[in-house]
Short mmCIF file of C-alpha atoms and ligand atoms in Angstrom, two decimals:
data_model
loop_
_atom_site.label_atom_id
_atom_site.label_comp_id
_atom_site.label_asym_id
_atom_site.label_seq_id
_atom_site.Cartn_x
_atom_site.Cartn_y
_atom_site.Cartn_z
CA UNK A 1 -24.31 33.02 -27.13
CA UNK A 2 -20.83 32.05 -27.35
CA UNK A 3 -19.05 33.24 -30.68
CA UNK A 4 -18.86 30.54 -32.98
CA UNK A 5 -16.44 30.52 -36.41
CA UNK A 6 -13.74 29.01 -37.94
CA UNK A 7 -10.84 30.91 -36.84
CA UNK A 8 -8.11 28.11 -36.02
CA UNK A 9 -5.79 30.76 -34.83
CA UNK A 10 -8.59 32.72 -32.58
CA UNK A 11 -9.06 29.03 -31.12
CA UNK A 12 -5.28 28.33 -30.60
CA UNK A 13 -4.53 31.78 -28.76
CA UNK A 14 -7.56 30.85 -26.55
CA UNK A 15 -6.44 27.65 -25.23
CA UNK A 16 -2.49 29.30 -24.85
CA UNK A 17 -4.35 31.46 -22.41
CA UNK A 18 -5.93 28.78 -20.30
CA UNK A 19 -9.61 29.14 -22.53
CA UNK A 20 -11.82 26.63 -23.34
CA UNK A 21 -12.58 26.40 -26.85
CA UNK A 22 -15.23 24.08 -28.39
CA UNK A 23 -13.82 21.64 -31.01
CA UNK A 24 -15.51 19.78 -33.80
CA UNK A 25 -14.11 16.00 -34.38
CA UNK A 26 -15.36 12.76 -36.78
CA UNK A 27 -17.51 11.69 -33.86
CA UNK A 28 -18.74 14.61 -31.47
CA UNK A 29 -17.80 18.00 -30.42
CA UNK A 30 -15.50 18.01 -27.83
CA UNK A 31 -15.08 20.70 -24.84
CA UNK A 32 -11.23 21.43 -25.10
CA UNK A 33 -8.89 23.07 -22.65
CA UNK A 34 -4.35 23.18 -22.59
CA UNK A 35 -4.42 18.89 -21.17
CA UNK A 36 -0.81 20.15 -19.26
CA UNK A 37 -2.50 22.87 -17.82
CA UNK A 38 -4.47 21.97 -14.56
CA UNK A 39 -5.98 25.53 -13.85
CA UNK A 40 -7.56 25.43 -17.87
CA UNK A 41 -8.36 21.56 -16.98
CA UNK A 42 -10.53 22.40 -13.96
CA UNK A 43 -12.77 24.51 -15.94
CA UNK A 44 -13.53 21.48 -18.17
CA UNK A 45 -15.20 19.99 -15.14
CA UNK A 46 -16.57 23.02 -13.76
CA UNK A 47 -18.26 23.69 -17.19
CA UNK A 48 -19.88 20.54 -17.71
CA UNK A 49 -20.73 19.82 -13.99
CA UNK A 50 -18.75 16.74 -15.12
CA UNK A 51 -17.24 14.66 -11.32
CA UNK A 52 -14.01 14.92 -11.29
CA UNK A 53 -13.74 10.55 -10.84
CA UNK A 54 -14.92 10.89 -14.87
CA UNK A 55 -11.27 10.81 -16.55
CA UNK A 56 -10.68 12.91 -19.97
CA UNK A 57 -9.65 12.03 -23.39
CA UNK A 58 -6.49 13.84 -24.35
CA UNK A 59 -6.39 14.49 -28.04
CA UNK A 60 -3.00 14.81 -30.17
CA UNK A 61 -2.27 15.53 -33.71
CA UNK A 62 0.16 11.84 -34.69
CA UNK A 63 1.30 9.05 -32.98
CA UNK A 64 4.51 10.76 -31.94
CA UNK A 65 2.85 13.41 -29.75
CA UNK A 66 0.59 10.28 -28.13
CA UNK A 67 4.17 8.65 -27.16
CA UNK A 68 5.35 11.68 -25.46
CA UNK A 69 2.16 11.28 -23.16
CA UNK A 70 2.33 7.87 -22.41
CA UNK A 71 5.49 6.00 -20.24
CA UNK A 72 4.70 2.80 -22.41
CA UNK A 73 3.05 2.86 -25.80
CA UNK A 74 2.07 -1.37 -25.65
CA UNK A 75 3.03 -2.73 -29.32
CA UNK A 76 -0.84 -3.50 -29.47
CA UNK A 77 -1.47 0.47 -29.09
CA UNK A 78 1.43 1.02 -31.42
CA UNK A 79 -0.40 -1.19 -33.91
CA UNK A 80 -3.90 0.16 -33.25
CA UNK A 81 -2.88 3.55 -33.46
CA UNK A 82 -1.20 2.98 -37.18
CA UNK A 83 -4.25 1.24 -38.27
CA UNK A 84 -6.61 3.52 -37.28
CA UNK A 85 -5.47 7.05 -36.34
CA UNK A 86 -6.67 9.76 -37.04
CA UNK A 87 -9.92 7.98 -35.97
CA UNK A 88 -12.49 7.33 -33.87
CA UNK A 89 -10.54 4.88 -31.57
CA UNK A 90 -9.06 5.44 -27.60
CA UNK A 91 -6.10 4.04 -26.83
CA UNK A 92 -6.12 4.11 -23.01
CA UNK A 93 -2.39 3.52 -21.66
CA UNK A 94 0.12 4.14 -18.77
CA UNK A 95 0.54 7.95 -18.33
CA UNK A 96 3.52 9.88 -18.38
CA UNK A 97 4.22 12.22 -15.48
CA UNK A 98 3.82 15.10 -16.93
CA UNK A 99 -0.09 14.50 -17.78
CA UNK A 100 -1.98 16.17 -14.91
CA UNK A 101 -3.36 13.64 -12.28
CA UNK A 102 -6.87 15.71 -12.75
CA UNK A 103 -6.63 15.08 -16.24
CA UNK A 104 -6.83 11.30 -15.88
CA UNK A 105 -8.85 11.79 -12.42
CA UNK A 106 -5.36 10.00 -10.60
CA UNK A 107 -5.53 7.16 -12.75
CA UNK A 108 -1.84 5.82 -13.73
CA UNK A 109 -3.44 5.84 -17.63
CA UNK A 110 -4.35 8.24 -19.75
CA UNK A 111 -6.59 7.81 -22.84
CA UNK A 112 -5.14 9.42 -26.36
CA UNK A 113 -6.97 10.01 -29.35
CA UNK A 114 -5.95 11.36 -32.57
CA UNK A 115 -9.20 12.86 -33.93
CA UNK A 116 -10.14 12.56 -37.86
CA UNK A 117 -11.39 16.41 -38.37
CA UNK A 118 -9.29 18.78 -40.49
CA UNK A 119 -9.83 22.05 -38.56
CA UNK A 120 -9.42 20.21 -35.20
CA UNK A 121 -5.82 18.62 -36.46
CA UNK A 122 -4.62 22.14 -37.30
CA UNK A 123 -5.81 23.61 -34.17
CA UNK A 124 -3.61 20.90 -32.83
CA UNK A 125 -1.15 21.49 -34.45
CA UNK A 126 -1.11 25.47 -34.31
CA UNK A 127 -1.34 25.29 -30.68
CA UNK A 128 1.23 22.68 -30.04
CA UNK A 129 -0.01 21.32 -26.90
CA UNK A 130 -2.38 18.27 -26.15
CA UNK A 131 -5.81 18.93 -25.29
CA UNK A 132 -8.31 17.18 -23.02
CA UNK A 133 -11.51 17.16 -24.15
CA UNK A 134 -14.84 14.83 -22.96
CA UNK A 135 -18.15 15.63 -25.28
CA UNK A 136 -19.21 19.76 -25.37
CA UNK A 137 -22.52 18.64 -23.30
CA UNK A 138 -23.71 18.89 -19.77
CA UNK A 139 -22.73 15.68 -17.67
CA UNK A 140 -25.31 13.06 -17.75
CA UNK A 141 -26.68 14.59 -21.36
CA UNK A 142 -27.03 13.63 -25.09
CA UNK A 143 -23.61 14.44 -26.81
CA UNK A 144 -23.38 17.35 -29.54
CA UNK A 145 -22.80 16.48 -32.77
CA UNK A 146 -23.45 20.32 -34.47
CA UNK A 147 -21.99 23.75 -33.28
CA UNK A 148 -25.38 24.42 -32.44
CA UNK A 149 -25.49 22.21 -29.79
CA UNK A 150 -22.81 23.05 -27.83
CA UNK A 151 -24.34 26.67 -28.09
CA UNK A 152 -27.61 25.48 -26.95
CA UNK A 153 -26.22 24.09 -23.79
CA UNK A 154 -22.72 25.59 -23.03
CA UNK A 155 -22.77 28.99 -24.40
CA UNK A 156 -22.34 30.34 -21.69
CA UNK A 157 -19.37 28.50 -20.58
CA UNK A 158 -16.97 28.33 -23.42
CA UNK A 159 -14.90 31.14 -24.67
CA UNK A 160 -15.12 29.85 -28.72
CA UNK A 161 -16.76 27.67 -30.81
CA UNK A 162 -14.90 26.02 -33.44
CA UNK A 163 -17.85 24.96 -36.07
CA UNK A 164 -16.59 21.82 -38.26
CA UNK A 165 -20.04 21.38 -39.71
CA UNK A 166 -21.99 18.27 -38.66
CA UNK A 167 -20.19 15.29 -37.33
CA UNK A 168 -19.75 12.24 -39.61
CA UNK A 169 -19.16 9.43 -37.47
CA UNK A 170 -21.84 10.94 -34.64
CA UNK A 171 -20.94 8.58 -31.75
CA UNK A 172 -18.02 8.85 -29.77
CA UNK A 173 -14.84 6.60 -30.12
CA UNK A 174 -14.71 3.14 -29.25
CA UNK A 175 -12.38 2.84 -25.90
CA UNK A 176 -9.92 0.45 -25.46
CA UNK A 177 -7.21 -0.78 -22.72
CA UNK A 178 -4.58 -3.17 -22.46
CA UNK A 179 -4.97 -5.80 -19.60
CA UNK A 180 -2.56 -8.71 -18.90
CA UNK A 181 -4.87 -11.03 -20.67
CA UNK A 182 -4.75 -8.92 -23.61
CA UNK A 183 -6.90 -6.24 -25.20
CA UNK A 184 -10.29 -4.77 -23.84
CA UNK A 185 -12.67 -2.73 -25.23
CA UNK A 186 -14.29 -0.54 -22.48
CA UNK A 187 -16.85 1.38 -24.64
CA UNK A 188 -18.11 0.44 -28.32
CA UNK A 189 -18.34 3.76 -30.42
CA UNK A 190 -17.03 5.05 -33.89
CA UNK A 191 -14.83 1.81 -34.38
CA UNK A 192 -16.40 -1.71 -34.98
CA UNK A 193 -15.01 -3.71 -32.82
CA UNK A 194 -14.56 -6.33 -36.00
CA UNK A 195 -12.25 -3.90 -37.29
CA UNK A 196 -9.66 -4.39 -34.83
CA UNK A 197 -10.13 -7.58 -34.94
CA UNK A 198 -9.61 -7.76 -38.25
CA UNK A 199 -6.17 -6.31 -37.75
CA UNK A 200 -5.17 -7.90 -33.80
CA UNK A 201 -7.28 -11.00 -33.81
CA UNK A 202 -9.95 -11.77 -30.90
CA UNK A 203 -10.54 -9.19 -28.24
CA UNK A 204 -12.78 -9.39 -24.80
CA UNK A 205 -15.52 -6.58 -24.43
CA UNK A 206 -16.06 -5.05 -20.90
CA UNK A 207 -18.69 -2.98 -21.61
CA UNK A 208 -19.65 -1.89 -18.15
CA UNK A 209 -23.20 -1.33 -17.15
CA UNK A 210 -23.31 -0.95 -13.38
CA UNK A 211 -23.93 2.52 -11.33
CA UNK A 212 -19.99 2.11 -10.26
CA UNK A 213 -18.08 1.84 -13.42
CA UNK A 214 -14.10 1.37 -14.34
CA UNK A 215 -14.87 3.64 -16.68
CA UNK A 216 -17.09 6.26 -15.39
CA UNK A 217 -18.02 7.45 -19.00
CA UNK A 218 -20.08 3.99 -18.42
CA UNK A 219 -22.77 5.50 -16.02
CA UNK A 220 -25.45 3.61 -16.94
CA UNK A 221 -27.78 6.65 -17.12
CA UNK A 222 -25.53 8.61 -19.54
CA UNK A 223 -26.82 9.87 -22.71
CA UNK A 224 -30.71 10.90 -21.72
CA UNK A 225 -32.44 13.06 -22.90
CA UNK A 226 -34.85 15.50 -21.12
CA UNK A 227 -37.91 13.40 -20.93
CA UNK A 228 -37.41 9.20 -20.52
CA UNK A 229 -36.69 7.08 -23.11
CA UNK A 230 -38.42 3.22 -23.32
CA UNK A 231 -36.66 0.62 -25.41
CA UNK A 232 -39.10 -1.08 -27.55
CA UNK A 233 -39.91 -4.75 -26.22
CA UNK A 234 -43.46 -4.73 -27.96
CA UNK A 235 -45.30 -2.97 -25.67
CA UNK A 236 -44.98 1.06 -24.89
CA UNK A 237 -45.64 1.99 -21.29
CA UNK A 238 -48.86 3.09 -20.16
CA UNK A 239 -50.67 6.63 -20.21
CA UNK A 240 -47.81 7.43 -23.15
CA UNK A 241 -50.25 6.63 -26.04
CA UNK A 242 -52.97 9.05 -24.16
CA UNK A 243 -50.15 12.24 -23.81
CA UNK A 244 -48.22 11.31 -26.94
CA UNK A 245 -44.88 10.00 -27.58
CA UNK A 246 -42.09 10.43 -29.79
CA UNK A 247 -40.93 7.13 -31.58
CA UNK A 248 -36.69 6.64 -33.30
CA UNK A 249 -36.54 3.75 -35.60
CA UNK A 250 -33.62 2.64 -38.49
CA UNK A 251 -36.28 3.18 -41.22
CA UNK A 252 -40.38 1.76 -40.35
CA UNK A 253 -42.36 2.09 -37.85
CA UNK A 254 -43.50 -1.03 -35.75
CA UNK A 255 -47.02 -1.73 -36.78
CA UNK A 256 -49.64 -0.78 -34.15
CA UNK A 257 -47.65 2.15 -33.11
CA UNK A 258 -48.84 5.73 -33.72
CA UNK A 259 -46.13 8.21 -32.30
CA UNK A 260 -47.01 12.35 -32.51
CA UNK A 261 -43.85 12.61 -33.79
CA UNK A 262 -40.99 10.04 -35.36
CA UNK A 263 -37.42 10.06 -36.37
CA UNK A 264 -36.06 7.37 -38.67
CA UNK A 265 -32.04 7.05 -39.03
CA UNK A 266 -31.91 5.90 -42.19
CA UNK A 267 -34.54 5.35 -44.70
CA UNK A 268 -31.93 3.23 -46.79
CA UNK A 269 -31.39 1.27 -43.88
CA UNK A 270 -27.31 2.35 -43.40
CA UNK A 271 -26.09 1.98 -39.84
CA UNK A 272 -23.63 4.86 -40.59
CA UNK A 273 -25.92 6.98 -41.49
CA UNK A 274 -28.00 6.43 -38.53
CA UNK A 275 -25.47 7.29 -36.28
CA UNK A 276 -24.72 10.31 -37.57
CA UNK A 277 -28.32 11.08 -37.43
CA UNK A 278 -28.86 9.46 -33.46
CA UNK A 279 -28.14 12.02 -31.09
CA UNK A 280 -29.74 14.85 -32.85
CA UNK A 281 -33.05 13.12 -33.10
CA UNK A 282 -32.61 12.13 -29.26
CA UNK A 283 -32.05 15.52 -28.97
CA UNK A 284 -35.20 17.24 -30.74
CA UNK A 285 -37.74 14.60 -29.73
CA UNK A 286 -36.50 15.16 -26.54
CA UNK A 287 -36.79 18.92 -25.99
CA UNK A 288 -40.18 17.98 -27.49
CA UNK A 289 -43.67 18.30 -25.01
CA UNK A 290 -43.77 14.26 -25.57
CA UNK A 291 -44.78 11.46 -22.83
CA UNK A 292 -40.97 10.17 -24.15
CA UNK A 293 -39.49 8.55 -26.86
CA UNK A 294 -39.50 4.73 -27.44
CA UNK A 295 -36.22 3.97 -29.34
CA UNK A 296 -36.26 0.75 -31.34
CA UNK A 297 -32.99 -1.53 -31.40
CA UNK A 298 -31.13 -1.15 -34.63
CA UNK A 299 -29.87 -4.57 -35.95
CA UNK A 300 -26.89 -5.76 -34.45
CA UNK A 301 -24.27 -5.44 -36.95
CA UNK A 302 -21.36 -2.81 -37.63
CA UNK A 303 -22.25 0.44 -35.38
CA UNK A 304 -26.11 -0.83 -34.40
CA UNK A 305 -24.32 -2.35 -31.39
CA UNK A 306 -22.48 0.87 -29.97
CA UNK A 307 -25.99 2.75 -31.20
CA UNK A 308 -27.62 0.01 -28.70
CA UNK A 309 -25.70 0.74 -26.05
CA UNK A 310 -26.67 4.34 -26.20
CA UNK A 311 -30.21 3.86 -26.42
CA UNK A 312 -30.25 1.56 -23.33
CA UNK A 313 -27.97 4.15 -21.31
CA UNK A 314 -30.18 7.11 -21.96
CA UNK A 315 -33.16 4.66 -20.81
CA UNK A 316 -31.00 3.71 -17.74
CA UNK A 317 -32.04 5.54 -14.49
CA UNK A 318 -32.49 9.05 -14.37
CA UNK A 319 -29.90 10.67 -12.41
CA UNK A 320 -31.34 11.81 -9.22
O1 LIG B 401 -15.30 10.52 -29.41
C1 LIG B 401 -14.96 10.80 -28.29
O2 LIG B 401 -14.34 10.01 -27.55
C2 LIG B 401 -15.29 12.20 -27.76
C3 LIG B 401 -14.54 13.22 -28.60
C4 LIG B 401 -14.70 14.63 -28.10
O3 LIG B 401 -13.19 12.85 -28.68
N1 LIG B 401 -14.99 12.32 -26.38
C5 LIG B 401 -15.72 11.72 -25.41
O4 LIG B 401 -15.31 12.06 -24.13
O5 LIG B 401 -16.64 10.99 -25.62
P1 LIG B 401 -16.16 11.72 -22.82
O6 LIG B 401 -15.47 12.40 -21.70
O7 LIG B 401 -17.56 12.07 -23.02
O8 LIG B 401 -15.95 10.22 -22.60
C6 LIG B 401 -14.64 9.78 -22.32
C7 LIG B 401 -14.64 8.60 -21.43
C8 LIG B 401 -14.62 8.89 -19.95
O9 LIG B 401 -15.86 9.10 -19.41
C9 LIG B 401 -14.00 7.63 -19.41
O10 LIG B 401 -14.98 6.65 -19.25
C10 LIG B 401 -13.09 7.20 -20.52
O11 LIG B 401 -13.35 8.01 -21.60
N2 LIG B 401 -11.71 7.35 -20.12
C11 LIG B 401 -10.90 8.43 -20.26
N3 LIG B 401 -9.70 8.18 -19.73
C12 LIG B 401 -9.74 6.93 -19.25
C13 LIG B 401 -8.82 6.09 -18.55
N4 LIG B 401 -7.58 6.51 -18.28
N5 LIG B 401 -9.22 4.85 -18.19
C14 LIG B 401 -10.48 4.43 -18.48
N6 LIG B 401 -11.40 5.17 -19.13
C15 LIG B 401 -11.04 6.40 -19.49
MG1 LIG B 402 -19.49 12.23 -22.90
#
């Protein structure tokens, strides 16, 4: 087991030598390594089994340390980033030369982040270098939102874990570019999109679904869990009722249905509460000996849309 504590300045000395230190943020734990340092980078993608076409969030302490990483902070990301930072939003804009080509998997952008999580934003500070960081979880898997989960999966493979408690926002950030026609959001997350509306007006949504994303983090079968997950349409798929199956709901249980084992979000019915609750009951339902889990939709209002999209990517197909 990898050693896990709150020792900022263990963490800091760690990642000055090239380590990779788990990091707790407002969404999910993130797997961090030195983001100037391509030797401390590789092992980022050598621990996760993560392809190196999947780009990496680079996470700074202000708005001042994103500029220095970026050739052209666009007056929209300027905006964004005053609204909203620390926060779970992704500014994704031009690069600067000194951020590593593997960093941004030779992409001429980068995507910065500014992460709302006390310990994490000293550790930023302390260490006074950027740090690239996807989620602390095997490729292809359910992100971590508890120390404990990154130990559970990555122990091995990370030098320190830096435990923040639970994470309160529980999905990742909501990812957004800057396109001629204006402002894009690539992946809904942490950030309603209405919110930055409310403070840039109307934005498009490329949300991509398909097997050969722009942004790889869209893999369609992202997310899963060990055993398959069936989105609710009514009907469950056959032999599961026979073997058992695991059932994640906001707060009731579809009539008719008798799962072996459930997981409501929210008995109250809050969305954020629900998706701080998500991954870990993808998670335990599906280390579970369960024919799978049927997930059903959350409304579609404030984070039940980004929650959506994660339910239908970890019932997307399995990865071969
Ligand atoms: O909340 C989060 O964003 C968490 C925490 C740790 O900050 N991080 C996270 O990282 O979810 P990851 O690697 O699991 O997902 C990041 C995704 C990539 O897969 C990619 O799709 C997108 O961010 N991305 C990163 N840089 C990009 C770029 N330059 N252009 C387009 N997409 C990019
Ligand atoms: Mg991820």
């Amino acid at each position: 087991m990898a050693q896990v504590g709150t020792d900022v300045q263990h963490a800091a000395e760690i990642l000055a030598r090239g380590g990779l230190v788990a990091i707790p943020t407002e969404t999910v734990y993130g797997l961090a390594a030195d983001a100037l340092n391509p030797a401390a980078v590789l092992r980022i993608f050598e621990a996760k089994q993560r392809p190196h076409f999947d780009p990496l969030i680079v996470h700074v302490p202000d708005l001042e340390s994103a500029r220095e990483l970026s050739s052209d902070m666009h007056p929209l990301a300027v905006r964004l980033a005053e609204a909203f930072w620390p926060g779970p939003l992704t500014l994704v804009v031009p690069k600067a030369d000194r951020v590593p080509d593997l960093v941004t998997s030779g992409l001429d952008t980068v995507g910065l982040r500014v992460p709302a999580h006390p310990l994490t934003l000293e550790l930023l500070r302390l260490c006074g270098r950027p740090l690239a960081a996807p989620s602390a979880n095997p490729f292809g898997y359910v992100s971590p939102t508890a120390a404990a989960h990154v130990n559970a999966q990555l122990s091995e493979r990370v030098d320190y874990i830096l435990d923040g408690g639970p994470t309160q926002v529980g999905i990742e950030s909501t990812i957004v570019g800057f396109e001629p026609d204006g402002l894009v959001v690539y992946r809904l997350g942490g950030l309603e999109v209405g919110a930055i509306e409310s403070v840039i007006g109307k934005v498009r949504l490329a949300i991509n679904q398909s097997s050969d994303p722009k942004a790889p983090g869209q893999l369609l079968n992202h997310y899963a869990p060990r055993i398959p997950v069936h989105i609710f349409n009514g009907q469950i798929p056959d032999g599961w009722a026979d073997k058992g199956f695991g059932i994640i709901a906001l707060n009731t249980v579809p009539s008719g249905l008798f799962p072996k084992e459930k997981r409501l979000l929210s008995i109250d019915g809050d969305l954020n509460e629900a998706a701080r609750n998500l991954f870990a009951a993808l998670r335990e339902l599906g280390d579970m000996p369960l024919a799978g889990i049927v997930a059903v939709p959350l409304p579609e209002v404030g984070l039940g849309p980004a929650m959506n999209d994660r339910l239908r990517r970890a019932a997307g197909p399995r990865p071969q």
